[in-house]
Amino acid sequence: MIAVIPTCRSISLEHFGPLIDDGVRFIVVDDSEGVVKVNHPQFEVYTWADRRRILGGNEIAIPRGTGSCRDLGFYIAWKESDVDEIVVALDDDCSIELPDFPEQVRSRFRVAKRPTLNGNPRFYNHFDLYEDGDLAGLFPRGFPYSARVNYQRLEPGNEVTVAARFNLGLWKGVPDIHAVDRIGLERCEFPEARLLHENVILPEGTATCLCAGSMQLHREVVPAIYQLPMMIEIFPGWPLDRLGDIWAGYILKTLMDIRGERMSVGGPLVRHLRIGPLQQNLRREHLGHLVNEEFIDLLTHLRGEIESGDYQEMMAQLQELFARNAHKASPILCAYLSKLQSPLSAWIAALRS
């Protein structure tokens, strides 16, 4: 098992005790000017000088200054891991409190009976998994606003016997919601949140919002969890931001559905410790709100043109489709997709190298 953690601050070893005790290798992406130091033999810190050394002319694939920097860790894990390895993605402000966290992670990737959702909704609010009263009425960051109209809580139903290829781990503490959704809330922390259902399988065609702060994936899918570059200026003073992991999740679920593979969501829980700056996130998320559903609709439209293959090849197909269809999008999304071409092409080239 390999853990990938991006940081521009520091790493607190006590946050990751169960993984350390399990012998997990940690890849830390230093998104600073080289100030991150970790004195532990299981931790390897990679700087931007390492990015240049490892990627060479393809370093444009992985930007700095946003959560997308974790792509460097994903790339290293993909290149250096065993074929059946599990990659754990965590944020530096997440704390693992469950002693059996590593074993719970492994269990998600074994063939077993587990519940799936009733029906076949297009979007799933994974806060439905929490006990009544916990996070009631909230939606995760990236959940389309139109899908919130008349949304009905979804319950797990029939069991299916599968092994997941990707598991979205949920949080207690600070939930990952849009900044605008925090306005008017009486509380933004749920320190004792508990899951009503431990883990569910998402049906084909049903997507949820994948926050990169806690997720686990089979090495094979790493090419398709590419965190899309963010903080891209669309017009002066206005960047499109805070959707890199969310859009990556919609892409991944689309490709997994094409391949007939399954994604799970639920435990093991981690504790999320830090709440982001409200005013800054309000501004950074604004343009994304305007085109989030358009991006999802475009992806749905393009799905029929993607042939099943390995994830690396499917990402290459998607890159070509984005290039051919960018001009049909709204001005905001067109500008973003146009600027995405160079880093996405570099990501695919790096995977092939």
mmCIF file of C-alpha atoms in Angstrom:
data_model
loop_
_atom_site.group_PDB
_atom_site.id
_atom_site.type_symbol
_atom_site.label_atom_id
_atom_site.label_comp_id
_atom_site.label_asym_id
_atom_site.label_seq_id
_atom_site.Cartn_x
_atom_site.Cartn_y
_atom_site.Cartn_z
ATOM 1 C CA MET A 1 0.000 0.000 0.000
ATOM 2 C CA ILE A 2 1.204 3.493 -0.903
ATOM 3 C CA ALA A 3 -0.143 6.756 0.553
ATOM 4 C CA VAL A 4 0.011 10.054 -1.365
ATOM 5 C CA ILE A 5 -0.194 13.319 0.580
ATOM 6 C CA PRO A 6 0.250 16.839 -0.848
ATOM 7 C CA THR A 7 1.179 19.676 1.486
ATOM 8 C CA CYS A 8 2.498 23.222 1.498
ATOM 9 C CA ARG A 9 2.645 23.274 5.297
ATOM 10 C CA SER A 10 3.891 20.270 7.242
ATOM 11 C CA ILE A 11 3.170 16.632 7.971
ATOM 12 C CA SER A 12 2.089 15.524 11.460
ATOM 13 C CA LEU A 13 3.122 11.896 11.838
ATOM 14 C CA GLU A 14 0.559 11.303 14.572
ATOM 15 C CA HIS A 15 -2.212 11.810 12.005
ATOM 16 C CA PHE A 16 -1.164 8.696 10.108
ATOM 17 C CA GLY A 17 -0.195 6.268 12.885
ATOM 18 C CA PRO A 18 -2.205 3.216 11.732
ATOM 19 C CA LEU A 19 -0.752 3.430 8.212
ATOM 20 C CA ILE A 20 2.766 3.919 9.575
ATOM 21 C CA ASP A 21 2.354 0.899 11.841
ATOM 22 C CA ASP A 22 1.181 -1.120 8.839
ATOM 23 C CA GLY A 23 4.424 -0.368 6.983
ATOM 24 C CA VAL A 24 2.841 1.821 4.309
ATOM 25 C CA ARG A 25 5.147 3.840 2.063
ATOM 26 C CA PHE A 26 4.321 7.568 1.997
ATOM 27 C CA ILE A 27 4.858 9.866 -0.972
ATOM 28 C CA VAL A 28 4.669 13.502 0.129
ATOM 29 C CA VAL A 29 4.339 16.151 -2.588
ATOM 30 C CA ASP A 30 5.935 19.377 -1.347
ATOM 31 C CA ASP A 31 3.845 22.192 -2.851
ATOM 32 C CA SER A 32 6.018 24.907 -1.334
ATOM 33 C CA GLU A 33 9.452 26.343 -1.977
ATOM 34 C CA GLY A 34 11.017 23.212 -0.530
ATOM 35 C CA VAL A 35 10.266 23.784 3.152
ATOM 36 C CA VAL A 36 8.552 20.456 3.898
ATOM 37 C CA LYS A 37 10.724 18.071 5.901
ATOM 38 C CA VAL A 38 9.663 14.694 7.287
ATOM 39 C CA ASN A 39 12.062 12.729 9.440
ATOM 40 C CA HIS A 40 10.780 9.200 9.054
ATOM 41 C CA PRO A 41 12.108 6.321 6.921
ATOM 42 C CA GLN A 42 8.699 5.498 5.413
ATOM 43 C CA PHE A 43 8.206 9.054 4.102
ATOM 44 C CA GLU A 44 9.681 10.337 0.847
ATOM 45 C CA VAL A 45 9.307 14.056 0.078
ATOM 46 C CA TYR A 46 9.236 15.128 -3.577
ATOM 47 C CA THR A 47 9.886 18.765 -4.454
ATOM 48 C CA TRP A 48 9.336 20.738 -7.636
ATOM 49 C CA ALA A 49 12.945 20.092 -8.546
ATOM 50 C CA ASP A 50 12.065 16.395 -8.417
ATOM 51 C CA ARG A 51 9.080 17.076 -10.672
ATOM 52 C CA ARG A 52 11.391 18.582 -13.304
ATOM 53 C CA ARG A 53 13.816 15.684 -12.957
ATOM 54 C CA ILE A 54 11.132 12.989 -13.182
ATOM 55 C CA LEU A 55 8.877 14.477 -15.868
ATOM 56 C CA GLY A 56 11.251 16.581 -17.933
ATOM 57 C CA GLY A 57 9.340 18.184 -20.800
ATOM 58 C CA ASN A 58 6.070 16.811 -19.461
ATOM 59 C CA GLU A 59 6.201 18.707 -16.170
ATOM 60 C CA ILE A 60 3.437 21.026 -17.419
ATOM 61 C CA ALA A 61 1.087 18.111 -16.639
ATOM 62 C CA ILE A 62 1.298 18.813 -12.925
ATOM 63 C CA PRO A 63 0.763 22.386 -11.734
ATOM 64 C CA ARG A 64 1.782 23.778 -8.416
ATOM 65 C CA GLY A 65 -0.201 25.842 -5.955
ATOM 66 C CA THR A 66 -3.390 23.699 -5.977
ATOM 67 C CA GLY A 67 -4.514 20.259 -4.858
ATOM 68 C CA SER A 68 -3.742 19.051 -8.373
ATOM 69 C CA CYS A 69 -0.113 18.861 -7.306
ATOM 70 C CA ARG A 70 -0.951 15.439 -5.836
ATOM 71 C CA ASP A 71 -0.779 14.134 -9.429
ATOM 72 C CA LEU A 72 2.984 13.950 -8.948
ATOM 73 C CA GLY A 73 2.453 11.468 -6.134
ATOM 74 C CA PHE A 74 -0.026 9.494 -8.210
ATOM 75 C CA TYR A 75 2.439 9.357 -11.084
ATOM 76 C CA ILE A 76 5.286 8.109 -8.882
ATOM 77 C CA ALA A 77 3.000 5.561 -7.225
ATOM 78 C CA TRP A 78 1.815 4.308 -10.623
ATOM 79 C CA LYS A 79 5.349 3.954 -11.956
ATOM 80 C CA GLU A 80 6.879 2.356 -8.873
ATOM 81 C CA SER A 81 4.086 0.231 -7.378
ATOM 82 C CA ASP A 82 3.253 -3.421 -7.812
ATOM 83 C CA VAL A 83 0.486 -4.315 -10.236
ATOM 84 C CA ASP A 84 -2.042 -5.084 -7.463
ATOM 85 C CA GLU A 85 -1.044 -2.249 -5.123
ATOM 86 C CA ILE A 86 -3.583 0.003 -3.424
ATOM 87 C CA VAL A 87 -2.971 3.758 -3.480
ATOM 88 C CA VAL A 88 -4.368 5.809 -0.582
ATOM 89 C CA ALA A 89 -4.901 9.545 -1.145
ATOM 90 C CA LEU A 90 -5.088 11.778 1.927
ATOM 91 C CA ASP A 91 -4.893 15.464 2.724
ATOM 92 C CA ASP A 92 -2.406 16.722 5.287
ATOM 93 C CA ASP A 93 -5.261 17.855 7.549
ATOM 94 C CA CYS A 94 -6.879 14.431 7.772
ATOM 95 C CA SER A 95 -6.290 12.273 10.827
ATOM 96 C CA ILE A 96 -6.661 8.478 10.871
ATOM 97 C CA GLU A 97 -8.158 7.342 14.160
ATOM 98 C CA LEU A 98 -9.250 3.785 13.347
ATOM 99 C CA PRO A 99 -6.528 1.284 14.305
ATOM 100 C CA ASP A 100 -7.768 -1.129 11.638
ATOM 101 C CA PHE A 101 -7.899 1.532 8.902
ATOM 102 C CA PRO A 102 -5.429 -0.344 6.624
ATOM 103 C CA GLU A 103 -7.404 -3.591 6.860
ATOM 104 C CA GLN A 104 -10.687 -1.783 6.227
ATOM 105 C CA VAL A 105 -9.147 -0.279 3.091
ATOM 106 C CA ARG A 106 -7.998 -3.682 1.855
ATOM 107 C CA SER A 107 -11.431 -5.154 2.452
ATOM 108 C CA ARG A 108 -12.980 -2.759 -0.078
ATOM 109 C CA PHE A 109 -10.905 -4.336 -2.834
ATOM 110 C CA ARG A 110 -11.878 -7.930 -2.069
ATOM 111 C CA VAL A 111 -14.812 -9.724 -3.655
ATOM 112 C CA ALA A 112 -17.612 -9.568 -1.109
ATOM 113 C CA LYS A 113 -21.333 -8.981 -0.755
ATOM 114 C CA ARG A 114 -22.223 -5.351 -0.184
ATOM 115 C CA PRO A 115 -25.328 -3.233 -0.730
ATOM 116 C CA THR A 116 -25.946 -1.114 -3.779
ATOM 117 C CA LEU A 117 -28.389 1.769 -4.199
ATOM 118 C CA ASN A 118 -32.028 1.311 -5.030
ATOM 119 C CA GLY A 119 -32.854 2.582 -8.494
ATOM 120 C CA ASN A 120 -30.370 4.204 -10.831
ATOM 121 C CA PRO A 121 -30.065 7.894 -9.911
ATOM 122 C CA ARG A 122 -27.714 10.058 -11.941
ATOM 123 C CA PHE A 123 -26.222 11.695 -8.828
ATOM 124 C CA TYR A 124 -25.827 10.378 -5.304
ATOM 125 C CA ASN A 125 -25.441 12.577 -2.239
ATOM 126 C CA HIS A 126 -23.065 10.444 -0.202
ATOM 127 C CA PHE A 127 -24.057 12.360 2.927
ATOM 128 C CA ASP A 128 -27.119 10.059 2.783
ATOM 129 C CA LEU A 129 -24.862 7.414 4.313
ATOM 130 C CA TYR A 130 -24.692 9.289 7.624
ATOM 131 C CA GLU A 131 -27.052 8.727 10.529
ATOM 132 C CA ASP A 132 -30.177 10.866 10.677
ATOM 133 C CA GLY A 133 -29.357 14.377 11.838
ATOM 134 C CA ASP A 134 -25.720 14.247 10.775
ATOM 135 C CA LEU A 135 -25.166 16.529 7.768
ATOM 136 C CA ALA A 136 -28.904 16.526 7.025
ATOM 137 C CA GLY A 137 -29.755 18.857 4.150
ATOM 138 C CA LEU A 138 -26.132 19.287 3.068
ATOM 139 C CA PHE A 139 -24.597 18.319 -0.264
ATOM 140 C CA PRO A 140 -20.927 17.649 -1.030
ATOM 141 C CA ARG A 141 -18.783 20.092 -2.963
ATOM 142 C CA GLY A 142 -19.427 19.637 -6.690
ATOM 143 C CA PHE A 143 -22.961 18.269 -6.365
ATOM 144 C CA PRO A 144 -25.029 19.884 -9.165
ATOM 145 C CA TYR A 145 -27.517 22.445 -7.901
ATOM 146 C CA SER A 146 -30.240 21.355 -10.318
ATOM 147 C CA ALA A 147 -30.005 17.817 -8.946
ATOM 148 C CA ARG A 148 -30.822 19.143 -5.475
ATOM 149 C CA VAL A 149 -34.350 20.100 -6.536
ATOM 150 C CA ASN A 150 -36.757 17.543 -5.046
ATOM 151 C CA TYR A 151 -33.808 15.325 -4.121
ATOM 152 C CA GLN A 152 -34.920 12.291 -2.121
ATOM 153 C CA ARG A 153 -32.597 10.520 0.263
ATOM 154 C CA LEU A 154 -31.416 7.257 -1.281
ATOM 155 C CA GLU A 155 -31.147 4.049 0.692
ATOM 156 C CA PRO A 156 -29.023 0.985 -0.040
ATOM 157 C CA GLY A 157 -30.982 -1.969 -1.358
ATOM 158 C CA ASN A 158 -30.036 -5.292 -2.904
ATOM 159 C CA GLU A 159 -26.617 -6.777 -2.309
ATOM 160 C CA VAL A 160 -24.130 -7.392 -5.097
ATOM 161 C CA THR A 161 -21.006 -9.529 -4.969
ATOM 162 C CA VAL A 162 -18.134 -7.459 -6.334
ATOM 163 C CA ALA A 163 -14.702 -6.054 -5.608
ATOM 164 C CA ALA A 164 -14.405 -2.283 -5.840
ATOM 165 C CA ARG A 165 -11.637 -0.713 -7.919
ATOM 166 C CA PHE A 166 -12.050 2.624 -6.177
ATOM 167 C CA ASN A 167 -13.371 3.608 -2.749
ATOM 168 C CA LEU A 168 -14.323 7.112 -1.665
ATOM 169 C CA GLY A 169 -13.618 7.397 2.052
ATOM 170 C CA LEU A 170 -15.827 9.787 4.021
ATOM 171 C CA TRP A 171 -15.071 12.154 6.892
ATOM 172 C CA LYS A 172 -16.104 13.189 10.336
ATOM 173 C CA GLY A 173 -15.267 16.676 11.531
ATOM 174 C CA VAL A 174 -15.407 19.316 8.786
ATOM 175 C CA PRO A 175 -17.483 18.200 5.765
ATOM 176 C CA ASP A 176 -16.386 19.092 2.246
ATOM 177 C CA ILE A 177 -19.113 21.438 1.002
ATOM 178 C CA HIS A 178 -19.241 24.532 -1.201
ATOM 179 C CA ALA A 179 -18.299 27.773 0.504
ATOM 180 C CA VAL A 180 -21.640 29.347 -0.453
ATOM 181 C CA ASP A 181 -23.419 26.442 1.238
ATOM 182 C CA ARG A 182 -21.705 27.358 4.508
ATOM 183 C CA ILE A 183 -23.425 30.751 4.623
ATOM 184 C CA GLY A 184 -26.204 30.672 7.194
ATOM 185 C CA LEU A 185 -25.295 27.280 8.658
ATOM 186 C CA GLU A 186 -25.427 27.032 12.419
ATOM 187 C CA ARG A 187 -22.528 24.585 12.429
ATOM 188 C CA CYS A 188 -19.854 23.520 9.977
ATOM 189 C CA GLU A 189 -18.280 20.761 12.043
ATOM 190 C CA PHE A 190 -19.644 17.324 12.909
ATOM 191 C CA PRO A 191 -17.012 15.751 15.165
ATOM 192 C CA GLU A 192 -19.105 12.723 16.108
ATOM 193 C CA ALA A 193 -20.663 11.995 12.715
ATOM 194 C CA ARG A 194 -21.388 8.302 12.216
ATOM 195 C CA LEU A 195 -22.303 6.241 9.202
ATOM 196 C CA LEU A 196 -25.705 4.579 9.055
ATOM 197 C CA HIS A 197 -24.454 2.323 6.258
ATOM 198 C CA GLU A 198 -20.774 1.422 6.262
ATOM 199 C CA ASN A 199 -20.212 1.167 2.516
ATOM 200 C CA VAL A 200 -22.254 0.952 -0.682
ATOM 201 C CA ILE A 201 -21.586 0.185 -4.335
ATOM 202 C CA LEU A 202 -22.618 2.840 -6.839
ATOM 203 C CA PRO A 203 -24.675 1.490 -9.746
ATOM 204 C CA GLU A 204 -23.605 2.031 -13.331
ATOM 205 C CA GLY A 205 -24.597 5.522 -14.419
ATOM 206 C CA THR A 206 -24.635 6.950 -10.884
ATOM 207 C CA ALA A 207 -21.941 9.449 -9.928
ATOM 208 C CA THR A 208 -20.953 11.117 -6.685
ATOM 209 C CA CYS A 209 -18.509 13.871 -5.742
ATOM 210 C CA LEU A 210 -15.008 12.499 -5.210
ATOM 211 C CA CYS A 211 -13.043 14.608 -2.775
ATOM 212 C CA ALA A 212 -9.353 13.732 -2.988
ATOM 213 C CA GLY A 213 -8.911 14.297 0.755
ATOM 214 C CA SER A 214 -9.597 10.616 1.460
ATOM 215 C CA MET A 215 -9.870 8.032 -1.280
ATOM 216 C CA GLN A 216 -8.386 4.652 -2.092
ATOM 217 C CA LEU A 217 -7.833 3.203 -5.529
ATOM 218 C CA HIS A 218 -6.377 0.235 -7.313
ATOM 219 C CA ARG A 219 -3.141 1.119 -9.057
ATOM 220 C CA GLU A 220 -4.701 0.311 -12.435
ATOM 221 C CA VAL A 221 -7.070 3.297 -12.307
ATOM 222 C CA VAL A 222 -4.406 5.909 -11.452
ATOM 223 C CA PRO A 223 -4.210 7.303 -15.025
ATOM 224 C CA ALA A 224 -7.920 8.193 -14.858
ATOM 225 C CA ILE A 225 -7.883 9.930 -11.468
ATOM 226 C CA TYR A 226 -5.762 12.762 -12.886
ATOM 227 C CA GLN A 227 -6.627 15.806 -10.795
ATOM 228 C CA LEU A 228 -7.481 18.426 -13.386
ATOM 229 C CA PRO A 229 -5.357 21.588 -13.216
ATOM 230 C CA MET A 230 -7.110 24.415 -11.435
ATOM 231 C CA MET A 231 -6.523 28.101 -10.651
ATOM 232 C CA ILE A 232 -6.733 28.636 -14.413
ATOM 233 C CA GLU A 233 -7.580 32.248 -15.188
ATOM 234 C CA ILE A 234 -10.564 32.423 -17.537
ATOM 235 C CA PHE A 235 -10.568 36.214 -17.742
ATOM 236 C CA PRO A 236 -8.548 38.774 -15.760
ATOM 237 C CA GLY A 237 -8.836 38.230 -12.043
ATOM 238 C CA TRP A 238 -11.219 35.271 -12.267
ATOM 239 C CA PRO A 239 -9.801 31.740 -12.078
ATOM 240 C CA LEU A 240 -11.719 28.497 -12.336
ATOM 241 C CA ASP A 241 -10.799 26.546 -9.221
ATOM 242 C CA ARG A 242 -11.829 24.021 -6.571
ATOM 243 C CA LEU A 243 -13.218 21.428 -8.991
ATOM 244 C CA GLY A 244 -10.072 19.535 -9.998
ATOM 245 C CA ASP A 245 -10.829 16.458 -7.909
ATOM 246 C CA ILE A 246 -14.588 16.682 -8.506
ATOM 247 C CA TRP A 247 -14.302 16.695 -12.300
ATOM 248 C CA ALA A 248 -11.625 14.001 -12.097
ATOM 249 C CA GLY A 249 -14.162 11.928 -10.176
ATOM 250 C CA TYR A 250 -16.844 12.372 -12.808
ATOM 251 C CA ILE A 251 -14.330 11.345 -15.460
ATOM 252 C CA LEU A 252 -13.220 8.305 -13.473
ATOM 253 C CA LYS A 253 -16.771 7.077 -12.825
ATOM 254 C CA THR A 254 -17.616 7.448 -16.523
ATOM 255 C CA LEU A 255 -14.606 5.358 -17.549
ATOM 256 C CA MET A 256 -15.217 2.782 -14.832
ATOM 257 C CA ASP A 257 -18.794 2.358 -16.060
ATOM 258 C CA ILE A 258 -17.554 1.805 -19.600
ATOM 259 C CA ARG A 259 -15.254 -0.948 -18.335
ATOM 260 C CA GLY A 260 -17.955 -2.445 -16.112
ATOM 261 C CA GLU A 261 -15.953 -1.872 -12.920
ATOM 262 C CA ARG A 262 -17.353 -0.725 -9.609
ATOM 263 C CA MET A 263 -16.844 2.203 -7.259
ATOM 264 C CA SER A 264 -17.758 2.147 -3.571
ATOM 265 C CA VAL A 265 -18.327 4.955 -1.099
ATOM 266 C CA GLY A 266 -18.441 5.087 2.702
ATOM 267 C CA GLY A 267 -15.953 3.980 5.349
ATOM 268 C CA PRO A 268 -13.338 3.892 6.606
ATOM 269 C CA LEU A 269 -13.864 7.346 8.093
ATOM 270 C CA VAL A 270 -11.074 9.809 8.736
ATOM 271 C CA ARG A 271 -11.277 13.019 10.744
ATOM 272 C CA HIS A 272 -11.006 16.226 8.706
ATOM 273 C CA LEU A 273 -9.500 18.932 10.878
ATOM 274 C CA ARG A 274 -9.399 22.205 8.961
ATOM 275 C CA ILE A 275 -12.050 24.441 7.417
ATOM 276 C CA GLY A 276 -11.074 26.501 4.369
ATOM 277 C CA PRO A 277 -11.214 30.312 4.147
ATOM 278 C CA LEU A 278 -14.797 31.307 3.328
ATOM 279 C CA GLN A 279 -14.271 34.477 1.288
ATOM 280 C CA GLN A 280 -11.397 33.061 -0.742
ATOM 281 C CA ASN A 281 -13.271 29.878 -1.588
ATOM 282 C CA LEU A 282 -16.446 31.794 -2.458
ATOM 283 C CA ARG A 283 -14.580 33.639 -5.182
ATOM 284 C CA ARG A 284 -12.576 30.674 -6.418
ATOM 285 C CA GLU A 285 -15.638 28.454 -6.731
ATOM 286 C CA HIS A 286 -17.868 30.948 -8.505
ATOM 287 C CA LEU A 287 -16.989 30.245 -12.152
ATOM 288 C CA GLY A 288 -17.079 26.529 -11.461
ATOM 289 C CA HIS A 289 -20.684 26.812 -10.275
ATOM 290 C CA LEU A 290 -21.582 28.345 -13.640
ATOM 291 C CA VAL A 291 -20.221 25.477 -15.752
ATOM 292 C CA ASN A 292 -20.177 22.437 -13.458
ATOM 293 C CA GLU A 293 -23.319 20.903 -14.914
ATOM 294 C CA GLU A 294 -22.257 21.768 -18.439
ATOM 295 C CA PHE A 295 -19.004 19.875 -17.909
ATOM 296 C CA ILE A 296 -20.901 16.842 -16.598
ATOM 297 C CA ASP A 297 -23.339 16.959 -19.526
ATOM 298 C CA LEU A 298 -20.457 17.169 -21.989
ATOM 299 C CA LEU A 299 -18.819 14.159 -20.395
ATOM 300 C CA THR A 300 -22.097 12.228 -20.588
ATOM 301 C CA HIS A 301 -22.406 13.145 -24.273
ATOM 302 C CA LEU A 302 -18.847 12.019 -25.030
ATOM 303 C CA ARG A 303 -19.181 8.710 -23.219
ATOM 304 C CA GLY A 304 -20.671 6.994 -26.252
ATOM 305 C CA GLU A 305 -17.559 7.784 -28.285
ATOM 306 C CA ILE A 306 -15.074 6.241 -25.831
ATOM 307 C CA GLU A 307 -14.095 2.630 -26.470
ATOM 308 C CA SER A 308 -13.316 0.379 -23.531
ATOM 309 C CA GLY A 309 -9.610 -0.198 -22.952
ATOM 310 C CA ASP A 310 -7.038 0.354 -20.254
ATOM 311 C CA TYR A 311 -7.421 3.602 -18.357
ATOM 312 C CA GLN A 312 -4.374 5.168 -19.946
ATOM 313 C CA GLU A 313 -5.771 4.657 -23.442
ATOM 314 C CA MET A 314 -9.256 5.811 -22.451
ATOM 315 C CA MET A 315 -7.821 9.046 -21.057
ATOM 316 C CA ALA A 316 -6.060 9.582 -24.384
ATOM 317 C CA GLN A 317 -9.396 9.151 -26.170
ATOM 318 C CA LEU A 318 -11.036 11.632 -23.800
ATOM 319 C CA GLN A 319 -8.302 14.195 -24.365
ATOM 320 C CA GLU A 320 -8.912 14.064 -28.108
ATOM 321 C CA LEU A 321 -12.668 14.372 -27.614
ATOM 322 C CA PHE A 322 -12.249 17.399 -25.334
ATOM 323 C CA ALA A 323 -10.040 18.990 -27.995
ATOM 324 C CA ARG A 324 -12.603 18.394 -30.745
ATOM 325 C CA ASN A 325 -15.589 19.591 -28.732
ATOM 326 C CA ALA A 326 -14.203 22.527 -26.741
ATOM 327 C CA HIS A 327 -15.440 25.068 -29.293
ATOM 328 C CA LYS A 328 -19.030 23.888 -28.787
ATOM 329 C CA ALA A 329 -18.967 24.730 -25.091
ATOM 330 C CA SER A 330 -19.921 28.004 -23.419
ATOM 331 C CA PRO A 331 -17.210 30.692 -23.374
ATOM 332 C CA ILE A 332 -16.153 29.866 -19.808
ATOM 333 C CA LEU A 333 -15.938 26.113 -20.301
ATOM 334 C CA CYS A 334 -14.418 26.522 -23.765
ATOM 335 C CA ALA A 335 -11.646 28.663 -22.297
ATOM 336 C CA TYR A 336 -10.984 26.086 -19.594
ATOM 337 C CA LEU A 337 -10.974 23.082 -21.936
ATOM 338 C CA SER A 338 -8.661 24.884 -24.333
ATOM 339 C CA LYS A 339 -6.166 25.573 -21.554
ATOM 340 C CA LEU A 340 -6.515 21.993 -20.316
ATOM 341 C CA GLN A 341 -5.155 20.515 -23.540
ATOM 342 C CA SER A 342 -1.448 21.027 -22.900
ATOM 343 C CA PRO A 343 -1.309 19.629 -19.353
ATOM 344 C CA LEU A 344 -3.642 16.721 -20.153
ATOM 345 C CA SER A 345 -1.599 15.805 -23.227
ATOM 346 C CA ALA A 346 1.559 15.971 -21.124
ATOM 347 C CA TRP A 347 0.001 13.696 -18.493
ATOM 348 C CA ILE A 348 -0.767 11.075 -21.134
ATOM 349 C CA ALA A 349 2.707 11.401 -22.644
ATOM 350 C CA ALA A 350 4.294 10.991 -19.200
ATOM 351 C CA LEU A 351 2.282 7.821 -18.561
ATOM 352 C CA ARG A 352 3.464 6.414 -21.888
ATOM 353 C CA SER A 353 7.108 7.274 -21.353
#
